[in-house]
Structures are given as C-alpha cells and as structure tokens.
C-alpha positions as semicolon CSV with decimal commas, in nm:
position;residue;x (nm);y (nm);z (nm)
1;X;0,113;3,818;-4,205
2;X;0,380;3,502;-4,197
3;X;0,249;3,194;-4,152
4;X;0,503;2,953;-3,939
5;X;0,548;2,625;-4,071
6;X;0,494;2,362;-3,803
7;X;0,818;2,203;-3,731
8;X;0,853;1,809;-3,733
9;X;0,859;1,646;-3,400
10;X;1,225;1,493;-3,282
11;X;1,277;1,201;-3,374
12;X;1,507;1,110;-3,072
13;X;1,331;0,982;-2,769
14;X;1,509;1,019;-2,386
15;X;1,567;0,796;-2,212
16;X;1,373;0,651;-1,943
17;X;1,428;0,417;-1,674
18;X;1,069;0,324;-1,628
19;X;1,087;0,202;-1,993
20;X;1,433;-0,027;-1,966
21;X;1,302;-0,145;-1,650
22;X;0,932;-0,272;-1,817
23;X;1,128;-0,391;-2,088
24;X;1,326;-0,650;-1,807
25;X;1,062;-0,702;-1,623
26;X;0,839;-0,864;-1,923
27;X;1,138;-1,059;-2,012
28;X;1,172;-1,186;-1,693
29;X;0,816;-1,321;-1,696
30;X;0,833;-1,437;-2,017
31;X;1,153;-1,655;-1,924
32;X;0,947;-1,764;-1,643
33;X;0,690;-1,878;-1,842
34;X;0,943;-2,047;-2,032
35;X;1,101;-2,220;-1,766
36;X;0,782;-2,358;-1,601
37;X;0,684;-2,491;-1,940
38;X;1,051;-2,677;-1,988
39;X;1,008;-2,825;-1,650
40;X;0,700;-2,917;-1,650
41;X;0,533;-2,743;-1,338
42;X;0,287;-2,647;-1,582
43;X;0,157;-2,775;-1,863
44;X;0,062;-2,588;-2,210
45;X;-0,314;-2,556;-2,160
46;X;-0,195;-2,426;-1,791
47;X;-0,008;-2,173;-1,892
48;X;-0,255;-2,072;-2,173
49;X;-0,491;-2,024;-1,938
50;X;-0,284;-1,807;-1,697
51;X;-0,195;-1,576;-1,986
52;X;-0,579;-1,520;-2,091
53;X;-0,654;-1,449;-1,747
54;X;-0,317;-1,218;-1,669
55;X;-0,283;-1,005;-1,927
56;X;-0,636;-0,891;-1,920
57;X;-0,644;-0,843;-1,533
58;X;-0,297;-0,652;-1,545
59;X;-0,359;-0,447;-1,857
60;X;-0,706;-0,344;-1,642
61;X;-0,512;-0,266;-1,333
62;X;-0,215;-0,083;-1,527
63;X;-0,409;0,110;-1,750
64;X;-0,609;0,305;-1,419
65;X;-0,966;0,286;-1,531
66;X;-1,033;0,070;-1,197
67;X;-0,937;0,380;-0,990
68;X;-1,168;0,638;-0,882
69;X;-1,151;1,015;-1,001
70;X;-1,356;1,164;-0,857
71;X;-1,305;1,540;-0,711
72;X;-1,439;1,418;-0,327
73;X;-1,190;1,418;-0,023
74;X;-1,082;1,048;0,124
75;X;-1,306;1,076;0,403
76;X;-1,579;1,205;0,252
77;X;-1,661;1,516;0,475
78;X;-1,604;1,715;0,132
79;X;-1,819;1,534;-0,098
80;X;-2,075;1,560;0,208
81;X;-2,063;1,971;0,276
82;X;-2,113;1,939;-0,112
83;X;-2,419;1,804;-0,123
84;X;-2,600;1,943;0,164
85;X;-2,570;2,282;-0,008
C-alpha cells in the first residue's frame, strides 16, 4: 500500500470583499479617532477611554458568543412539545 503525501496548502488567498471592506472600515474609524483628537472634541484620556470600552464591547458582539444556539424554535412551541414528552 502507497501512502499519499499530504500536499501543502495554497499559499494564494481569494479575494474577498468582506475583507477589503473591514480593512476601510477600521481605517475610517481610526482616522476618526484621529481627527477628533486634532480638533479637540475629545481629549486623550477621552478617547482612551472609548477605545477600552469599544473594542471589548465590539469584539464581544462580532465574535457571536452573545447569541443564542440553541436547537428551540423562535416562539418556543418547539422547545415546549420537547419537554412535555
């Protein structure tokens, strides 16, 4: 018996709009951040504080784990006929 060698992954990557577009879209904000800074809407500490409440909040809401995953229908007859028997 053969044994197949396992082939190394390609090293080219499609491309994908959802990537460009994050790409802009955190530049925009951090240009934003820039610009309030320059013109003094807010001040260092301000904006300090903003990005240690933000990033945490949005990484949270991006990342899914405040969703729910469970199996049960929307309006919960489902989950109900479940657990009567």
């Amino acid at each position: 018996m053969r044994r197949l060698s396992p082939e190394a992954p390609s090293p080219h990557v499609p491309f994908a709009w959802h990537r460009a577009l994050t790409t802009v879209l955190f530049a925009a904000a951090a240009l934003a951040f820039y610009c309030l800074s320059e013109h003094r809407i807010l001040s260092e500490e301000q904006l300090m504080l903003l990005l240690f409440i933000a990033l945490p909040v949005g990484a949270f809401t991006l990342s899914g784990m405040g969703q729910d995953s469970s199996d049960t229908a929307i309006d919960g007859r489902r989950g109900d006929a479940a657990n009567r028997g």
